[in-house]
XYZ file of C-alpha atoms in Angstrom:
519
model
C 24.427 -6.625 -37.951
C 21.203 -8.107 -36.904
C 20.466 -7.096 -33.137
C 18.012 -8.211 -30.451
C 17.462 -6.373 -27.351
C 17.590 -3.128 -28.818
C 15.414 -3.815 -32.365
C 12.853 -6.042 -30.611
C 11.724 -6.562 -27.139
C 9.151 -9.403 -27.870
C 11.163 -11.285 -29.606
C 13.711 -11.294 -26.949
C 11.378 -12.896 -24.353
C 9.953 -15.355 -26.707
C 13.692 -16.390 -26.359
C 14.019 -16.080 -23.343
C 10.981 -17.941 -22.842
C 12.175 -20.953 -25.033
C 15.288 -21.383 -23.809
C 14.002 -21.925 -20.153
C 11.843 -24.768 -21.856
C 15.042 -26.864 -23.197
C 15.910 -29.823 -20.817
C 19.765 -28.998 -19.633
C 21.332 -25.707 -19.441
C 19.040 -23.912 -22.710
C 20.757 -21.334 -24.777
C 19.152 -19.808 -28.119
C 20.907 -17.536 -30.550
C 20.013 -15.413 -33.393
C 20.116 -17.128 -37.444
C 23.286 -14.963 -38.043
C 25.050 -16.171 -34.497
C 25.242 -12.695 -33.921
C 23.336 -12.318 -30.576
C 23.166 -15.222 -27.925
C 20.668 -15.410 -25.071
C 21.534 -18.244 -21.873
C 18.737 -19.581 -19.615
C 19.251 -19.330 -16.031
C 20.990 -22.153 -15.226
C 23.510 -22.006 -18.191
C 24.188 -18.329 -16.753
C 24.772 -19.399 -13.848
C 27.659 -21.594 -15.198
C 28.894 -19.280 -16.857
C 28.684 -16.061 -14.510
C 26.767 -13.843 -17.169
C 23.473 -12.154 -16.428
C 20.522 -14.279 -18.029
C 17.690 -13.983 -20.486
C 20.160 -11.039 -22.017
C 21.346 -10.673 -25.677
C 25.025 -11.319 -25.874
C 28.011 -11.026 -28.663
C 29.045 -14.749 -28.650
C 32.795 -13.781 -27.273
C 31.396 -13.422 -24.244
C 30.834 -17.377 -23.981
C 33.982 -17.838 -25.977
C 36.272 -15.853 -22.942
C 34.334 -18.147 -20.052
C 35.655 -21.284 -21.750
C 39.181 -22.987 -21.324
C 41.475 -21.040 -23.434
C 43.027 -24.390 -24.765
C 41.485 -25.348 -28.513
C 38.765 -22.249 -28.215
C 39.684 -21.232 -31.612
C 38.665 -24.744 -33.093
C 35.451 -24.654 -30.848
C 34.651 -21.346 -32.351
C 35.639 -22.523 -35.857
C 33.180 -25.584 -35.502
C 30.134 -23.079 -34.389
C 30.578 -20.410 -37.348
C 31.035 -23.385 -39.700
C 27.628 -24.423 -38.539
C 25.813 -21.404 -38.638
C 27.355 -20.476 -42.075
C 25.741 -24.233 -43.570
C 23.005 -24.526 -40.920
C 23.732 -28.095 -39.581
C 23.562 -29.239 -36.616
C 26.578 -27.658 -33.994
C 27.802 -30.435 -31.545
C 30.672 -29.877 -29.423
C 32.497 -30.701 -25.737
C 34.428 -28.113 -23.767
C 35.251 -27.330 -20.434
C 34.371 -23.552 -18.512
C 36.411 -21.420 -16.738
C 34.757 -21.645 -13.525
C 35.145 -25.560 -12.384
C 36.239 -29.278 -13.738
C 32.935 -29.990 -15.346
C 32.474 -30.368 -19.255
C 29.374 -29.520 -21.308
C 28.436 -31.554 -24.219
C 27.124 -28.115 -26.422
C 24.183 -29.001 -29.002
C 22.210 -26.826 -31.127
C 20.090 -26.786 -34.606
C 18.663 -24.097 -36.352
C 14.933 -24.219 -35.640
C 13.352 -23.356 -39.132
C 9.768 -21.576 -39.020
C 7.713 -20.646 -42.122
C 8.718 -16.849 -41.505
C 12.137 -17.248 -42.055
C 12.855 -13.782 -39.971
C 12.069 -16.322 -37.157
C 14.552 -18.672 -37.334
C 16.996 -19.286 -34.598
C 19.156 -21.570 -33.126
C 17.977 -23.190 -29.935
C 20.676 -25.344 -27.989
C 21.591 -27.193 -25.113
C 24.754 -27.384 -22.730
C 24.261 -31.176 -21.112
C 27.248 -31.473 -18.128
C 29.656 -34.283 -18.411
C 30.939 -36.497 -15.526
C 33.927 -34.504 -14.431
C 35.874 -38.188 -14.371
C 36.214 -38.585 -17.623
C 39.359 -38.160 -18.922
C 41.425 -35.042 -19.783
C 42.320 -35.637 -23.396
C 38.394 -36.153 -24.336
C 37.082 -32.964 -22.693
C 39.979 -31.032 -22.140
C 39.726 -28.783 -24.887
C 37.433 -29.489 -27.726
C 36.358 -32.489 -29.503
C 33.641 -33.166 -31.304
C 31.543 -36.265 -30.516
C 28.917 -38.587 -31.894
C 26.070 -39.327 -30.030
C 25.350 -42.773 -28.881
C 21.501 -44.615 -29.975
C 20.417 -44.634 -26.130
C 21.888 -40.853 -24.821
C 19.914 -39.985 -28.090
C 16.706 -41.452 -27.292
C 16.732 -40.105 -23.732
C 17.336 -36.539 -25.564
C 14.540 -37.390 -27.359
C 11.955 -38.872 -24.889
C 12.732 -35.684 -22.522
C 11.985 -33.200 -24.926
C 8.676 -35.203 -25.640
C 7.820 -35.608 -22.185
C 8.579 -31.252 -21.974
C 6.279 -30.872 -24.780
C 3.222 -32.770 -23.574
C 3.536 -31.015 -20.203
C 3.500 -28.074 -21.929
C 0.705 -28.866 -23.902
C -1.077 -30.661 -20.667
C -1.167 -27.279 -19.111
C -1.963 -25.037 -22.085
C -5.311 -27.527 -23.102
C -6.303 -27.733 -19.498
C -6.161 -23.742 -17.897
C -9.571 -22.592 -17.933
C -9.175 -20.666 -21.393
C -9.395 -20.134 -24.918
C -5.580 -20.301 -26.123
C -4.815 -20.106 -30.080
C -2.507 -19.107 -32.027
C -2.477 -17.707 -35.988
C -0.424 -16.870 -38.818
C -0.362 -13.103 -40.323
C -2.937 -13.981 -42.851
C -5.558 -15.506 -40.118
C -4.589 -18.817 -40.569
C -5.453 -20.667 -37.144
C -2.130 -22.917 -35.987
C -2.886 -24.087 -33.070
C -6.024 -24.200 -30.782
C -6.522 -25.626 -27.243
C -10.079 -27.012 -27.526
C -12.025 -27.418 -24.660
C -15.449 -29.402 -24.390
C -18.193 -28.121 -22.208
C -18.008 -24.440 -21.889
C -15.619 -23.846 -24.883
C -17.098 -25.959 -27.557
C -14.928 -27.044 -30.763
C -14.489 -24.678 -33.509
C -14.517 -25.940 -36.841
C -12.599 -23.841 -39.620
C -14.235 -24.129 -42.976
C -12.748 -25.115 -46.012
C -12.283 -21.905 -47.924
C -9.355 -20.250 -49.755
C -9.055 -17.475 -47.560
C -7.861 -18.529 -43.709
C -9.374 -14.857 -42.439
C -12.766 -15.506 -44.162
C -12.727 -19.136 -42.576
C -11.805 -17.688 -39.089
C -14.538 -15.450 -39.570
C -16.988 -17.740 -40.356
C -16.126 -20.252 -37.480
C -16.500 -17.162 -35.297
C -19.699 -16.408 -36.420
C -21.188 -19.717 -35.430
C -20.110 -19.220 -32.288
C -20.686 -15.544 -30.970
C -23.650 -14.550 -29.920
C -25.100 -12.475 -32.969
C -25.080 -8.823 -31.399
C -20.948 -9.402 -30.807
C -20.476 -10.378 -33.627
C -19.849 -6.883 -35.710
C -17.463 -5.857 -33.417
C -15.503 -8.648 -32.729
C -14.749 -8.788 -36.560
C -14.404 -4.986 -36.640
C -11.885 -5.194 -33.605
C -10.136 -8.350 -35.611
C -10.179 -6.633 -38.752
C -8.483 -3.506 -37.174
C -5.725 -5.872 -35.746
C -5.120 -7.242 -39.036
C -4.601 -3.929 -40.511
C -2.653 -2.075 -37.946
C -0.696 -5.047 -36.117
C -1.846 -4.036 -32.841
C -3.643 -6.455 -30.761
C -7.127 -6.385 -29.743
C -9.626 -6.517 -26.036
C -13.122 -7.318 -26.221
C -15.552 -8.776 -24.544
C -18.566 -11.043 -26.404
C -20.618 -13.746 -25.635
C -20.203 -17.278 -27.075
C -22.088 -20.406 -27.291
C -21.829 -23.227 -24.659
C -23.288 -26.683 -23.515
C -25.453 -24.463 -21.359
C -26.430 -21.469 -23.372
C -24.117 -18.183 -24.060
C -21.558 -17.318 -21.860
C -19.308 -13.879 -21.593
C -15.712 -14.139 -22.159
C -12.904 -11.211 -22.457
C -10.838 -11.827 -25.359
C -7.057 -10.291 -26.506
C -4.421 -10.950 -28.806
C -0.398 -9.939 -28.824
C 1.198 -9.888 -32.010
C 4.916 -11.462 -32.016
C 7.316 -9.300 -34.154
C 11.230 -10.556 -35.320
C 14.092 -8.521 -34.717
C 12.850 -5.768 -37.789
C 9.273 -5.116 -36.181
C 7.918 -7.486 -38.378
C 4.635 -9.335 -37.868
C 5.480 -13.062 -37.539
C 2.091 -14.216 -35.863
C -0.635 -13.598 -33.386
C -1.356 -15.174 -29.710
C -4.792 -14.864 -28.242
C -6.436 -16.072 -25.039
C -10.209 -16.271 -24.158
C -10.718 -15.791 -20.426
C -14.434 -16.963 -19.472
C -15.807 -13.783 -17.265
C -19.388 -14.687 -16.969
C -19.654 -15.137 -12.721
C -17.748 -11.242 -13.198
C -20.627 -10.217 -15.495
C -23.211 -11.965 -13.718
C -21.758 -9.796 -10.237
C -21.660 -6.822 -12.132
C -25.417 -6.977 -13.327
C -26.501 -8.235 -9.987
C -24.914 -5.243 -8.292
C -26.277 -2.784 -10.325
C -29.987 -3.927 -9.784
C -29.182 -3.975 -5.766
C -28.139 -0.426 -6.596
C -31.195 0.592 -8.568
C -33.556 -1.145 -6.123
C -31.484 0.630 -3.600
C -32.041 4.047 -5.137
C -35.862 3.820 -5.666
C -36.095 3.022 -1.618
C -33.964 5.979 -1.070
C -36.379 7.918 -3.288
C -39.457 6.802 -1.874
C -37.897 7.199 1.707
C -37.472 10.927 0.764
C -40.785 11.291 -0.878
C -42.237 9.976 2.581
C -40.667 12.029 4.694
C -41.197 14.810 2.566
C -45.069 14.325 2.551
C -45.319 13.782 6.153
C -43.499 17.370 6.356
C -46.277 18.611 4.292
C -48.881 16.881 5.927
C -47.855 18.501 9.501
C -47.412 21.770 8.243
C -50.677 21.229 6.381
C -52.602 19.612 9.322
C -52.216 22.523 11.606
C -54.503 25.443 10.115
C -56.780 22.338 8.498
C -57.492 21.056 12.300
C -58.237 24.873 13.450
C -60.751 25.257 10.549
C -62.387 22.310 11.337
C -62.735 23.538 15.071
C -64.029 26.817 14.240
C -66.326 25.703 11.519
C -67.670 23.270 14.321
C -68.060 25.837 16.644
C -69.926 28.243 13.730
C -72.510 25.658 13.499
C -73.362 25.588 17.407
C -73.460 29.138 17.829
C -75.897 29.066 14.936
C -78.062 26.175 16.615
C -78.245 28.211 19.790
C -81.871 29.749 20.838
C -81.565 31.650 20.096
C -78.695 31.979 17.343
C -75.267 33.745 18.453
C -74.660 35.414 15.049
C -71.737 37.531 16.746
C -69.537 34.713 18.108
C -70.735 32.612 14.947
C -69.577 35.167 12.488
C -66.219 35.545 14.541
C -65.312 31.439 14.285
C -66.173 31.946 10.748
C -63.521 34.430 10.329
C -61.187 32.383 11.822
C -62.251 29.265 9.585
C -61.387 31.533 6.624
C -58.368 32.716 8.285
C -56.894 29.109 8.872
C -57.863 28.038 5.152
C -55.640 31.100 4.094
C -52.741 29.788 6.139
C -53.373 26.614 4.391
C -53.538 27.841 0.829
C -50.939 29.240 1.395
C -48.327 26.551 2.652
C -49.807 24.456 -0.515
C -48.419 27.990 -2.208
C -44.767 26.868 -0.740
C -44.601 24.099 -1.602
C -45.697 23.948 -5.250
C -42.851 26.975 -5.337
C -40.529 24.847 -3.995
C -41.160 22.178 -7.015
C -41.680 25.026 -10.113
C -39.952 27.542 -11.104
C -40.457 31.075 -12.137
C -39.838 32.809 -14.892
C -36.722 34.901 -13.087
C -35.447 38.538 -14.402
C -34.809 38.550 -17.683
C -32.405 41.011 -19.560
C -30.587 40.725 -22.941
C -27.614 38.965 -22.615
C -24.648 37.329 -24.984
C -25.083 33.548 -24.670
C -20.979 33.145 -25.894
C -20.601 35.229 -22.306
C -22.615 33.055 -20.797
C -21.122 29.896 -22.017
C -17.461 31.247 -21.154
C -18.088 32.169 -18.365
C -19.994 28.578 -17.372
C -16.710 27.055 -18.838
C -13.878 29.025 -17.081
C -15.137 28.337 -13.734
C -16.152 24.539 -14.533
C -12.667 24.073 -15.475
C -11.147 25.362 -12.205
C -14.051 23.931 -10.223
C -13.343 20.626 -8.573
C -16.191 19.578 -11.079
C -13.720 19.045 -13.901
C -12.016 16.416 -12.757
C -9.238 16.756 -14.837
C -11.488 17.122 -18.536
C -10.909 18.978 -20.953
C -13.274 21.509 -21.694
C -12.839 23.454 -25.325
C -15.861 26.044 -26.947
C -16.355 26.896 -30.632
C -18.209 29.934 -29.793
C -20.697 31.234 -32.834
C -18.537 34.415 -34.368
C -21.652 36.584 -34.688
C -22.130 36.982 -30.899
C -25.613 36.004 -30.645
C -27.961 37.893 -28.105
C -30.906 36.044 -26.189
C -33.296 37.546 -23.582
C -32.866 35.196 -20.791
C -32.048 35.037 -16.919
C -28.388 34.271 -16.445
C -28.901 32.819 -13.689
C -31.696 30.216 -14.885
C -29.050 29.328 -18.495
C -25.874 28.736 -16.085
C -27.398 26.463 -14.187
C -28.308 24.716 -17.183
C -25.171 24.411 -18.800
C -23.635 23.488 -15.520
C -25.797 20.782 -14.706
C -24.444 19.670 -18.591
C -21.025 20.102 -17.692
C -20.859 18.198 -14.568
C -22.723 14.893 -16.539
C -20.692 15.426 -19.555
C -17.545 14.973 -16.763
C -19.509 12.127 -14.731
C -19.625 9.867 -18.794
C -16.275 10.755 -19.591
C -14.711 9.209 -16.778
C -15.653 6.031 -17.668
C -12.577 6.123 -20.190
C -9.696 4.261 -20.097
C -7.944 4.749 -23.207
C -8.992 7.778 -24.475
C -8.956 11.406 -23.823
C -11.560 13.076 -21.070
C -12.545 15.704 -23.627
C -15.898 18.261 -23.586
C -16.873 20.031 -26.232
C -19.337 23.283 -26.349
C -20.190 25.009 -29.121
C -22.813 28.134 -29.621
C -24.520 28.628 -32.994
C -27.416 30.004 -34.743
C -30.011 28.330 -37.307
C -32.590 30.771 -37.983
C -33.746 33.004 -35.349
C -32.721 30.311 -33.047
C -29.497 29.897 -30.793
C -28.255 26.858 -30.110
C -26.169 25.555 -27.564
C -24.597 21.879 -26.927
C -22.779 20.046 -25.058
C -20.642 17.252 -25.903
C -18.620 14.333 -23.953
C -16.535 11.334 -25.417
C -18.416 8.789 -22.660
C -20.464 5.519 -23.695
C -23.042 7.100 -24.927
C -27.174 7.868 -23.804
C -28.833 3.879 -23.697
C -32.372 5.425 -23.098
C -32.583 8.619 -24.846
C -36.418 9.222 -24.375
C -35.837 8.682 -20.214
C -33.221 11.249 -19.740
C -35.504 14.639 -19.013
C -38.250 12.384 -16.703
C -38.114 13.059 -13.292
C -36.179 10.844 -10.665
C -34.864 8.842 -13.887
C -30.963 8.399 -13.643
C -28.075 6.352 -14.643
C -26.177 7.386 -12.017
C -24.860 5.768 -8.466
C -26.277 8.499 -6.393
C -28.660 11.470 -7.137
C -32.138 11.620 -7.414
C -32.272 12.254 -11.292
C -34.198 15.215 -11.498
C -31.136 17.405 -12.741
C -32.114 17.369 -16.715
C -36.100 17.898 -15.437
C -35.655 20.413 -14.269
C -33.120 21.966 -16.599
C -35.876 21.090 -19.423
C -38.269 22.960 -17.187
C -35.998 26.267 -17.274
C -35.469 26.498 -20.916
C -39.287 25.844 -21.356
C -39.474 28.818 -19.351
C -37.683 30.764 -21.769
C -39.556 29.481 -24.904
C -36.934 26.877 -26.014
C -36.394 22.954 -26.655
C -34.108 20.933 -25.114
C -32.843 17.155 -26.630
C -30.376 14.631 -26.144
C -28.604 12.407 -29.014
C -25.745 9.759 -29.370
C -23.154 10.586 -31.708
C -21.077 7.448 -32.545
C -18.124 8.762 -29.837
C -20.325 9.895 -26.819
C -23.113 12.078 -26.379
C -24.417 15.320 -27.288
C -26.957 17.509 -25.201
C -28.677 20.635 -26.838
C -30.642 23.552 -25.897
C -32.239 26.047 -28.277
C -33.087 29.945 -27.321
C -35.311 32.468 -29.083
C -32.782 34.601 -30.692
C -32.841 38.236 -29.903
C -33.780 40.233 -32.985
C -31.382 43.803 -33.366
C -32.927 44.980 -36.792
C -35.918 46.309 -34.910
């Protein structure tokens, strides 16, 4: 038997949909009469739940017992030839009569056919022998052209408020073919479907004259998917207006019969461009933000230096100023003189030395070194990334190199390079929505090298030669000297370090001198 509720969902509230659109009391019902959905008002009437599929005795037991058989004769002898059903009976539930009509609304998919009614109610005065039971009727020219002019009037309200919402609406068949389109002047100019043999080649093409030329791949891609799969598609592009290109966020929803069979496609075009416009505009405030914050801390941190630098400077220049009298005295005070010259070279110490500091504090040294396994390393790294709060709920999984490479190296120096990877591998990947917060490492060995990388399943690296510059960053916060100075430790160590887009995300990797054990 062919079901509703339980074989398809969206077909059951495109139903329930239409039958809220029917002037009266709606009520649709599957091709086969076997399932039958009421709008809210006919439920109400009735006292059965609405926009629910429903074995047609449950209408038949909330109408007057008398002459129900012949009113249920009437309706199966309609759906069996598919004319029109037309009928009067009375409810259960009060003295007023309905005037029942239905046809079979026939679509090019047949799978989508269904009957789509109407219960009108009759003035409860009329008399008992024409609505008491069931009787059939014939409609009159005027009661017929009111019908008519209110389910005009329905439609162009309908189609009033589809054509004027601030959107691209259309509609297609399963092979492309467009069906309906709400065109819009101004910032959603006309498209114009070729004249071609194939409608997805002609949708195609119209959408190529229209999108801006880097969306236009994968737009088509994303469509092309659709078409293959029968699952709708999200994308944002940018297409051609009065006033230049603007951004819009496109989707579809397929519409599937009763089987789970494609029957045709709904789309909408939702103009986001002041959203786009925010977006940009916000990230520039940040950036501009972040280089004040930098140069803020850059200030301050020079006028540390310069204090701490000032201090033995302004003593030398006193005792070099007191050298030079006690050497223009009559006569000459070589003594004292040689003692403020001490202390000049004494201050100038002090201040080679707090130049020593700070260059420490900005380069590092070459650590203690010792022979060590870099798949230890790396598991290490990875267990306590994973049940660090830097994680964040990834993934992390290692393909570790089955020869247990060794590499002379400071531990200390390579973890905090591969945790520095970890955390930004975590930081792309939680841009995702759809898909899985996944890291991959992996260690291997080319040569006499050994090679480690990291891998996310974020948006990808959009400036690939910036990455390892100082104070460059693409993030919110930070001062983007992470991957400087991890470049700077496994430079130390005699290695390479490089950065590349994959397609999925982004892969980092760092190479070591292998350790050589045949010697």
């Amino acid at each position: 038997m062919n079901t509703l509720a339980l074989s398809d969902k969206n077909f059951l509230i495109y139903l329930a949909d239409q039958v809220e659109l029917v002037p009266g009391n709606g009520w649709a019902c599957l091709v086969d009469g076997s399932q039958i959905v009421l709008s809210q008002s006919m439920a109400a009437h009735l006292q059965l739940p609405p926009h629910q599929p429903m074995m047609p005795s449950s209408i038949l037991r909330r109408l007057q017992p008398d002459n129900v058989a012949a009113f249920a004769r009437k309706w199966l002898t309609s759906i069996a030839s598919g004319e029109q059903f037309d009928a009067i009976h009375r409810t259960r539930f009060g003295s007023i009569g309905f005037r029942f009509s239905s046809k079979l609304l026939s679509r090019t998919d047949s799978p989508a056919s269904f009957w789509i009614g109407t219960a009108l109610e009759i003035d409860s005065a009329l008399k008992p022998e024409q609505v008491g039971g069931y009787s059939s009727y014939a409609k009159g020219i005027g009661e017929n052209a009111a019908s008519q002019k209110a389910l005009k009037d329905r439609e162009e309200q309908l189609r009033l408020v589809v054509g004027t919402i601030p959107a691209v609406v259309w509609e297609t068949e399963t092979n492309g073919k467009t069906t309906f389109f709400n065109r819009r002047p101004g910032d959603f100019p006309d498209i114009v479907l070729p004249a071609t043999g194939d409608p997805k080649e002609a949708l195609f093409t119209a959408m190529r004259s229209v999108i801006h030329p880097d969306d236009q791949a994968q737009l088509q891609e994303a469509m092309e998917r659709s078409y293959r799969t029968g699952d709708g598609w999200q994308a944002r592009y940018r297409r051609r207006s009065d006033s230049g290109y603007r951004w819009l966020e496109g989707r579809t929803t397929p519409l599937l019969d009763d089987k789970g069979n494609l029957v045709r496609w709904y789309g909408i075009g939702i103009d986001v461009e002041d959203e786009v416009r925010a977006r940009e505009q916000y990230r520039l405030a940040q950036e501009d933000l972040e280089r004040v914050t930098q140069i803020a801390s850059l200030a301050e941190l020079s006028a540390s230096i310069a204090h701490e630098i000032s201090q033995p400077l302004a003593s030398a220049a006193v005792g070099a100023d007191a050298c030079v009298r006690w050497l223009s005295a009559e006569p000459p005070n070589i003594q004292k003189a040689k003692l403020s010259a001490a202390g000049v070279h004494r201050d100038t110490e002090l201040a080679a030395e707090i130049v020593s500091r700070v260059r420490a504090m900005f380069q590092l040294g070459e650590g203690h070194k010792q022979t060590c396994s870099i798949n230890t390393i790396v598991s290490d790294v990875c267990s306590i990334f994973s049940h660090g709060e830097g994680a964040r709920g990834v993934l992390v999984s290692k393909r570790l190199d089955a020869e247990e490479p060794l590499v002379v190296v400071d531990p200390l120096q390579i973890r905090q390079v591969l945790m520095n990877l970890l955390r930004n591998a975590s930081e792309a990947t939680a841009v995702n929505d759809d898909r899985a917060r996944s890291i991959d490492v992996q260690t291997s060995t080319r040569g006499q090298q050994v090679l480690v990388s990291v891998e996310d399943r974020g948006p990808g690296i959009s400036e690939l030669t910036k990455i390892f510059e100082p104070f460059y960053t693409t993030k919110d916060s930070g001062m983007g000297v992470g991957l400087a100075i991890s470049r700077s430790m496994i430079s130390l160590h005699g290695g390479t370090i490089w950065a590349e887009n994959t397609g999925e995300g982004a892969r980092v990797t760092f190479s070591l001198q292998r350790m050589n054990t045949n010697s």
